[in-house]
């Protein structure tokens, strides 16, 4: 099954956590898959169902290996040494020490900075090798320039993963001259190995392509495969823009703490631990956010007062509206 259209799938192996990784969503412990969950395609809230299934799969078989675990990546090539490209390349040198990692970066200044990591090979242009997993970490406007400099059939034997926002699978296959393309949406938490990355294979990508892409992207966090490409617009909002939106809300916490007399470092520490602990509570239990904040809201107590005030300001509506606007912009960029 490819992301070109939702189709039922046979069950696939569950995710595993490698030695030394943190539990739950705080490690890079294997790819998450939602594509084999029929409820995802029927639900108005597919990500909630996907996360529930992910948790159950992990609890039921935490040590079962996945296709991505068994995949062998001889060389990963990151095209584009900007912020996300350099983050992915750096994480790959740590998480896949047995694989060669090459960054294609024509800018002399960026290339010089990248060469500070002696485990990276930095090249001005892409020189294909059989079995490459190529990550396109370019601005969409740079795609034409990259393609024009490629030798004929340069990507014929490669798996190509694009993290370019708004560039559809159909467009990628046509422009790159290969059907073995996948789209991915990581986020800023890749910097600390905590990205929630959505990965969508095109109809011409095989199981080996998917496994190789999952293995590479697992170096920056967790991976979820949605039922079809249309989910990537919602994923752009929730996953891609999510950290910035959460940080915007977190600013209210730190501002309050500083106003109450805590210094900046203490305010940030308090806020981070509250967010981290809440995320772990949500993932560890079989409850949703509403039940969690309801359980904490004792009638007549302090939390109830705070929740009521947020309700008066329609905070949840504002968050949904922000995500909808972000997803709409993603669709506009792709059209």
Tab-separated table of C-alpha atoms in Angstrom:
chain	number	residue	atom	x	y	z
A	1	UNK	CA	0.000	0.000	0.000
A	2	UNK	CA	1.192	3.449	-0.844
A	3	UNK	CA	-0.085	6.798	0.345
A	4	UNK	CA	-1.793	7.424	-2.991
A	5	UNK	CA	-5.083	6.143	-1.580
A	6	UNK	CA	-6.497	4.538	1.558
A	7	UNK	CA	-6.686	0.755	1.362
A	8	UNK	CA	-6.932	-1.837	4.121
A	9	UNK	CA	-3.673	-3.547	5.031
A	10	UNK	CA	-2.565	-6.714	6.763
A	11	UNK	CA	-1.138	-6.166	10.205
A	12	UNK	CA	2.495	-5.128	10.328
A	13	UNK	CA	5.031	-5.714	13.118
A	14	UNK	CA	4.916	-3.400	16.089
A	15	UNK	CA	7.519	-0.819	16.958
A	16	UNK	CA	10.474	-1.751	19.125
A	17	UNK	CA	12.556	0.301	21.503
A	18	UNK	CA	16.315	-0.090	21.128
A	19	UNK	CA	18.638	-0.324	24.095
A	20	UNK	CA	19.334	3.029	25.693
A	21	UNK	CA	16.218	4.740	24.394
A	22	UNK	CA	13.594	6.375	26.565
A	23	UNK	CA	10.089	4.884	26.704
A	24	UNK	CA	6.928	6.199	25.089
A	25	UNK	CA	7.216	9.150	22.727
A	26	UNK	CA	10.485	10.435	24.120
A	27	UNK	CA	12.862	8.164	22.232
A	28	UNK	CA	13.577	7.320	18.629
A	29	UNK	CA	12.558	3.741	19.335
A	30	UNK	CA	11.174	2.587	16.039
A	31	UNK	CA	8.650	3.871	13.561
A	32	UNK	CA	5.003	4.371	14.403
A	33	UNK	CA	2.498	3.190	11.813
A	34	UNK	CA	-1.090	4.254	11.421
A	35	UNK	CA	-1.626	3.005	7.896
A	36	UNK	CA	-2.865	-0.444	8.939
A	37	UNK	CA	-5.538	0.877	11.321
A	38	UNK	CA	-8.989	0.878	9.673
A	39	UNK	CA	-10.371	3.155	12.411
A	40	UNK	CA	-8.092	5.917	11.197
A	41	UNK	CA	-9.921	6.044	7.893
A	42	UNK	CA	-13.357	6.099	9.511
A	43	UNK	CA	-12.747	8.537	12.328
A	44	UNK	CA	-13.238	12.285	12.391
A	45	UNK	CA	-10.198	12.359	14.687
A	46	UNK	CA	-7.752	9.916	13.066
A	47	UNK	CA	-4.672	10.897	15.020
A	48	UNK	CA	-6.314	10.086	18.356
A	49	UNK	CA	-7.129	6.575	17.153
A	50	UNK	CA	-3.677	6.192	15.649
A	51	UNK	CA	-1.968	7.138	18.922
A	52	UNK	CA	-4.167	4.698	20.879
A	53	UNK	CA	-3.246	1.886	18.521
A	54	UNK	CA	0.427	2.871	18.640
A	55	UNK	CA	0.408	2.640	22.421
A	56	UNK	CA	-1.330	-0.742	22.418
A	57	UNK	CA	1.084	-2.141	19.839
A	58	UNK	CA	4.083	-0.966	21.819
A	59	UNK	CA	2.760	-2.402	25.093
A	60	UNK	CA	1.827	-5.728	23.480
A	61	UNK	CA	5.122	-6.270	21.698
A	62	UNK	CA	7.764	-3.792	22.767
A	63	UNK	CA	10.671	-5.929	21.617
A	64	UNK	CA	9.397	-7.136	18.235
A	65	UNK	CA	11.587	-5.974	15.368
A	66	UNK	CA	10.250	-3.937	12.462
A	67	UNK	CA	11.051	-3.738	8.775
A	68	UNK	CA	12.895	-0.493	9.502
A	69	UNK	CA	15.019	-2.169	12.188
A	70	UNK	CA	16.056	-4.845	9.709
A	71	UNK	CA	16.660	-2.411	6.855
A	72	UNK	CA	20.263	-1.832	5.829
A	73	UNK	CA	21.172	1.715	4.838
A	74	UNK	CA	24.569	1.804	3.161
A	75	UNK	CA	24.549	5.545	2.553
A	76	UNK	CA	22.208	8.377	3.475
A	77	UNK	CA	22.456	11.540	1.393
A	78	UNK	CA	20.963	14.792	2.665
A	79	UNK	CA	20.516	17.317	-0.134
A	80	UNK	CA	20.543	20.752	1.456
A	81	UNK	CA	22.660	21.780	4.415
A	82	UNK	CA	20.243	24.303	5.905
A	83	UNK	CA	18.890	24.029	9.416
A	84	UNK	CA	16.773	20.871	9.103
A	85	UNK	CA	19.163	19.222	6.661
A	86	UNK	CA	22.127	19.700	8.979
A	87	UNK	CA	20.085	18.463	11.956
A	88	UNK	CA	19.094	15.280	10.116
A	89	UNK	CA	22.655	14.673	8.928
A	90	UNK	CA	24.081	15.195	12.399
A	91	UNK	CA	21.582	12.845	14.019
A	92	UNK	CA	22.280	10.211	11.366
A	93	UNK	CA	25.973	10.157	12.245
A	94	UNK	CA	24.983	9.393	15.842
A	95	UNK	CA	22.108	6.959	15.300
A	96	UNK	CA	23.379	5.109	12.198
A	97	UNK	CA	27.144	4.965	12.746
A	98	UNK	CA	27.486	2.095	10.277
A	99	UNK	CA	26.081	4.099	7.381
A	100	UNK	CA	27.914	6.689	5.350
A	101	UNK	CA	26.330	10.138	5.630
A	102	UNK	CA	26.801	12.663	2.838
A	103	UNK	CA	25.484	16.216	2.666
A	104	UNK	CA	25.120	17.920	-0.709
A	105	UNK	CA	25.588	21.648	-0.176
A	106	UNK	CA	26.798	24.013	-2.932
A	107	UNK	CA	27.156	27.024	-0.624
A	108	UNK	CA	30.849	27.342	0.398
A	109	UNK	CA	29.994	28.887	3.772
A	110	UNK	CA	27.483	26.209	4.715
A	111	UNK	CA	29.760	23.464	3.395
A	112	UNK	CA	32.621	24.757	5.545
A	113	UNK	CA	30.412	24.737	8.636
A	114	UNK	CA	29.234	21.199	7.912
A	115	UNK	CA	32.808	19.958	7.558
A	116	UNK	CA	33.222	20.735	11.246
A	117	UNK	CA	31.564	17.345	11.782
A	118	UNK	CA	34.294	14.965	10.688
A	119	UNK	CA	31.835	12.105	10.339
A	120	UNK	CA	30.068	13.903	7.492
A	121	UNK	CA	31.107	13.810	3.876
A	122	UNK	CA	30.249	17.119	2.198
A	123	UNK	CA	29.922	17.440	-1.574
A	124	UNK	CA	28.982	20.288	-3.892
A	125	UNK	CA	26.752	18.113	-6.092
A	126	UNK	CA	25.051	14.741	-5.864
A	127	UNK	CA	27.054	11.752	-7.077
A	128	UNK	CA	24.755	8.714	-7.096
A	129	UNK	CA	25.651	5.381	-5.563
A	130	UNK	CA	23.448	2.245	-5.677
A	131	UNK	CA	21.099	1.930	-2.721
A	132	UNK	CA	21.238	5.577	-1.650
A	133	UNK	CA	18.522	6.921	0.629
A	134	UNK	CA	18.304	10.559	-0.482
A	135	UNK	CA	16.618	13.139	1.761
A	136	UNK	CA	15.623	16.303	-0.093
A	137	UNK	CA	15.923	19.026	2.549
A	138	UNK	CA	15.577	21.875	0.062
A	139	UNK	CA	13.242	24.844	-0.217
A	140	UNK	CA	10.597	23.956	-2.842
A	141	UNK	CA	11.940	26.774	-5.015
A	142	UNK	CA	15.328	25.023	-5.216
A	143	UNK	CA	13.941	21.781	-6.672
A	144	UNK	CA	14.335	22.880	-10.297
A	145	UNK	CA	17.965	23.820	-9.776
A	146	UNK	CA	18.728	20.472	-8.142
A	147	UNK	CA	17.030	18.482	-10.902
A	148	UNK	CA	18.764	20.420	-13.685
A	149	UNK	CA	22.160	19.450	-12.295
A	150	UNK	CA	21.442	15.717	-12.099
A	151	UNK	CA	22.915	13.210	-14.556
A	152	UNK	CA	20.389	11.136	-16.505
A	153	UNK	CA	18.751	8.441	-14.354
A	154	UNK	CA	20.750	9.632	-11.336
A	155	UNK	CA	18.011	8.590	-8.910
A	156	UNK	CA	17.025	5.343	-10.616
A	157	UNK	CA	18.523	3.155	-7.866
A	158	UNK	CA	17.786	5.501	-4.962
A	159	UNK	CA	15.034	5.889	-2.396
A	160	UNK	CA	14.055	9.570	-2.351
A	161	UNK	CA	12.464	11.187	0.708
A	162	UNK	CA	11.287	14.776	0.367
A	163	UNK	CA	10.725	17.041	3.358
A	164	UNK	CA	9.813	19.961	1.086
A	165	UNK	CA	6.523	21.463	2.217
A	166	UNK	CA	3.685	21.376	-0.280
A	167	UNK	CA	5.353	19.340	-3.050
A	168	UNK	CA	3.038	16.428	-3.880
A	169	UNK	CA	4.150	12.860	-4.533
A	170	UNK	CA	2.940	13.019	-8.126
A	171	UNK	CA	5.021	16.131	-8.743
A	172	UNK	CA	8.083	14.607	-7.108
A	173	UNK	CA	7.919	11.451	-9.219
A	174	UNK	CA	7.524	13.444	-12.427
A	175	UNK	CA	10.269	15.957	-11.684
A	176	UNK	CA	12.798	13.492	-10.283
A	177	UNK	CA	12.255	10.822	-12.926
A	178	UNK	CA	11.703	8.005	-10.434
A	179	UNK	CA	8.609	6.439	-8.853
A	180	UNK	CA	10.506	5.568	-5.663
A	181	UNK	CA	9.543	8.741	-3.810
A	182	UNK	CA	8.186	9.421	-0.320
A	183	UNK	CA	7.080	12.598	1.459
A	184	UNK	CA	7.910	13.337	5.081
A	185	UNK	CA	7.004	16.045	7.574
A	186	UNK	CA	9.416	16.299	10.535
A	187	UNK	CA	9.440	19.081	13.101
A	188	UNK	CA	11.852	21.203	15.121
A	189	UNK	CA	12.111	18.608	17.884
A	190	UNK	CA	14.401	16.708	15.500
A	191	UNK	CA	17.162	18.801	17.064
A	192	UNK	CA	16.901	16.712	20.243
A	193	UNK	CA	15.850	13.445	18.585
A	194	UNK	CA	12.189	13.960	19.487
A	195	UNK	CA	10.577	14.747	16.138
A	196	UNK	CA	7.165	13.293	15.347
A	197	UNK	CA	7.649	12.693	11.634
A	198	UNK	CA	4.862	11.783	9.244
A	199	UNK	CA	6.011	9.663	6.293
A	200	UNK	CA	3.953	8.950	3.184
A	201	UNK	CA	5.242	6.602	0.448
A	202	UNK	CA	4.195	7.157	-3.146
A	203	UNK	CA	2.512	4.421	-5.212
A	204	UNK	CA	5.824	3.480	-6.838
A	205	UNK	CA	7.763	3.101	-3.595
A	206	UNK	CA	8.340	-0.471	-2.480
A	207	UNK	CA	8.500	-2.000	0.977
A	208	UNK	CA	12.291	-1.694	0.990
A	209	UNK	CA	12.003	2.007	0.161
A	210	UNK	CA	9.597	2.526	3.051
A	211	UNK	CA	11.769	0.557	5.464
A	212	UNK	CA	14.902	2.471	4.475
A	213	UNK	CA	13.138	5.814	4.797
A	214	UNK	CA	11.747	4.852	8.210
A	215	UNK	CA	15.186	3.821	9.404
A	216	UNK	CA	16.714	7.136	8.341
A	217	UNK	CA	13.923	9.259	9.820
A	218	UNK	CA	13.888	7.271	13.070
A	219	UNK	CA	17.264	8.893	13.738
A	220	UNK	CA	15.440	12.157	14.506
A	221	UNK	CA	12.529	10.738	16.508
A	222	UNK	CA	9.354	8.765	15.871
A	223	UNK	CA	7.715	8.008	12.533
A	224	UNK	CA	4.035	7.634	11.697
A	225	UNK	CA	2.724	6.454	8.307
A	226	UNK	CA	-0.777	7.866	7.628
A	227	UNK	CA	-3.371	6.187	5.376
A	228	UNK	CA	-2.906	8.566	2.437
A	229	UNK	CA	-1.233	11.767	1.298
A	230	UNK	CA	-4.169	13.995	2.217
A	231	UNK	CA	-3.276	13.527	5.893
A	232	UNK	CA	-0.035	15.426	5.363
A	233	UNK	CA	-1.845	18.769	5.252
A	234	UNK	CA	-3.269	18.119	8.716
A	235	UNK	CA	0.115	16.716	9.675
A	236	UNK	CA	1.827	19.911	8.576
A	237	UNK	CA	-0.357	21.818	11.010
A	238	UNK	CA	-0.223	19.388	13.913
A	239	UNK	CA	3.293	18.020	13.513
A	240	UNK	CA	5.189	20.641	11.549
A	241	UNK	CA	3.782	23.748	13.231
A	242	UNK	CA	2.870	22.075	16.519
A	243	UNK	CA	6.087	22.866	18.422
A	244	UNK	CA	5.811	26.570	17.583
A	245	UNK	CA	2.150	26.681	18.638
A	246	UNK	CA	2.896	24.876	21.895
A	247	UNK	CA	5.828	27.227	22.540
A	248	UNK	CA	3.505	30.190	21.982
A	249	UNK	CA	1.183	28.879	24.687
A	250	UNK	CA	4.142	28.014	26.932
A	251	UNK	CA	5.139	31.675	26.837
A	252	UNK	CA	2.050	32.395	28.930
A	253	UNK	CA	3.335	29.962	31.577
A	254	UNK	CA	6.823	31.449	31.711
A	255	UNK	CA	5.480	35.007	31.753
A	256	UNK	CA	3.245	34.164	34.708
A	257	UNK	CA	6.073	32.453	36.591
A	258	UNK	CA	8.378	35.439	36.145
A	259	UNK	CA	5.595	37.794	37.208
A	260	UNK	CA	5.223	35.657	40.343
A	261	UNK	CA	8.907	36.165	41.170
A	262	UNK	CA	10.746	33.211	39.621
A	263	UNK	CA	13.820	33.996	37.563
A	264	UNK	CA	13.876	33.223	33.826
A	265	UNK	CA	15.721	29.913	34.242
A	266	UNK	CA	13.386	28.714	36.967
A	267	UNK	CA	10.320	29.782	34.996
A	268	UNK	CA	11.470	27.847	31.953
A	269	UNK	CA	12.368	24.787	34.018
A	270	UNK	CA	8.965	24.732	35.694
A	271	UNK	CA	7.146	25.119	32.389
A	272	UNK	CA	9.176	22.458	30.588
A	273	UNK	CA	8.604	19.888	33.306
A	274	UNK	CA	4.866	20.611	33.400
A	275	UNK	CA	4.659	20.089	29.626
A	276	UNK	CA	6.866	16.997	29.717
A	277	UNK	CA	4.971	15.407	32.583
A	278	UNK	CA	1.607	16.133	30.989
A	279	UNK	CA	2.702	14.547	27.716
A	280	UNK	CA	3.865	11.437	29.564
A	281	UNK	CA	0.593	11.236	31.505
A	282	UNK	CA	-1.448	11.459	28.313
A	283	UNK	CA	0.561	8.768	26.584
A	284	UNK	CA	0.865	6.430	29.560
A	285	UNK	CA	-2.868	6.264	30.249
A	286	UNK	CA	-5.819	5.231	28.142
A	287	UNK	CA	-7.483	8.594	28.669
A	288	UNK	CA	-7.769	11.670	26.520
A	289	UNK	CA	-6.920	15.265	27.427
A	290	UNK	CA	-10.474	16.047	28.533
A	291	UNK	CA	-10.519	13.266	31.100
A	292	UNK	CA	-7.097	14.292	32.392
A	293	UNK	CA	-7.988	17.920	33.032
A	294	UNK	CA	-11.404	16.873	34.317
A	295	UNK	CA	-9.803	14.555	36.837
A	296	UNK	CA	-7.546	17.367	38.045
A	297	UNK	CA	-10.421	19.845	38.413
A	298	UNK	CA	-11.807	19.368	41.926
A	299	UNK	CA	-15.195	21.114	42.281
A	300	UNK	CA	-14.600	24.526	43.794
A	301	UNK	CA	-10.836	24.073	43.575
A	302	UNK	CA	-8.055	26.083	41.985
A	303	UNK	CA	-7.721	24.110	38.747
A	304	UNK	CA	-11.439	24.348	38.078
A	305	UNK	CA	-11.162	28.135	38.222
A	306	UNK	CA	-8.335	28.127	35.696
A	307	UNK	CA	-10.125	25.770	33.296
A	308	UNK	CA	-13.269	27.876	33.503
A	309	UNK	CA	-11.298	30.983	32.605
A	310	UNK	CA	-9.748	29.264	29.586
A	311	UNK	CA	-13.231	28.201	28.535
A	312	UNK	CA	-14.444	31.795	28.730
A	313	UNK	CA	-11.673	32.759	26.321
A	314	UNK	CA	-12.514	29.788	24.048
A	315	UNK	CA	-8.892	28.674	24.050
A	316	UNK	CA	-9.608	25.255	22.522
A	317	UNK	CA	-11.511	26.887	19.671
A	318	UNK	CA	-8.578	29.225	19.087
A	319	UNK	CA	-6.148	26.293	18.937
A	320	UNK	CA	-8.338	24.391	16.468
A	321	UNK	CA	-8.709	27.509	14.340
A	322	UNK	CA	-4.934	28.031	14.316
A	323	UNK	CA	-4.388	24.438	13.169
A	324	UNK	CA	-7.073	24.724	10.493
A	325	UNK	CA	-5.507	27.918	9.152
A	326	UNK	CA	-2.106	26.240	9.058
A	327	UNK	CA	-3.485	23.197	7.215
A	328	UNK	CA	-5.297	25.441	4.730
A	329	UNK	CA	-2.052	27.243	3.986
A	330	UNK	CA	-0.343	23.901	3.412
A	331	UNK	CA	-2.994	23.000	0.836
A	332	UNK	CA	-2.586	26.384	-0.855
A	333	UNK	CA	1.166	25.889	-1.193
A	334	UNK	CA	0.623	22.485	-2.777
A	335	UNK	CA	-1.924	23.708	-5.352
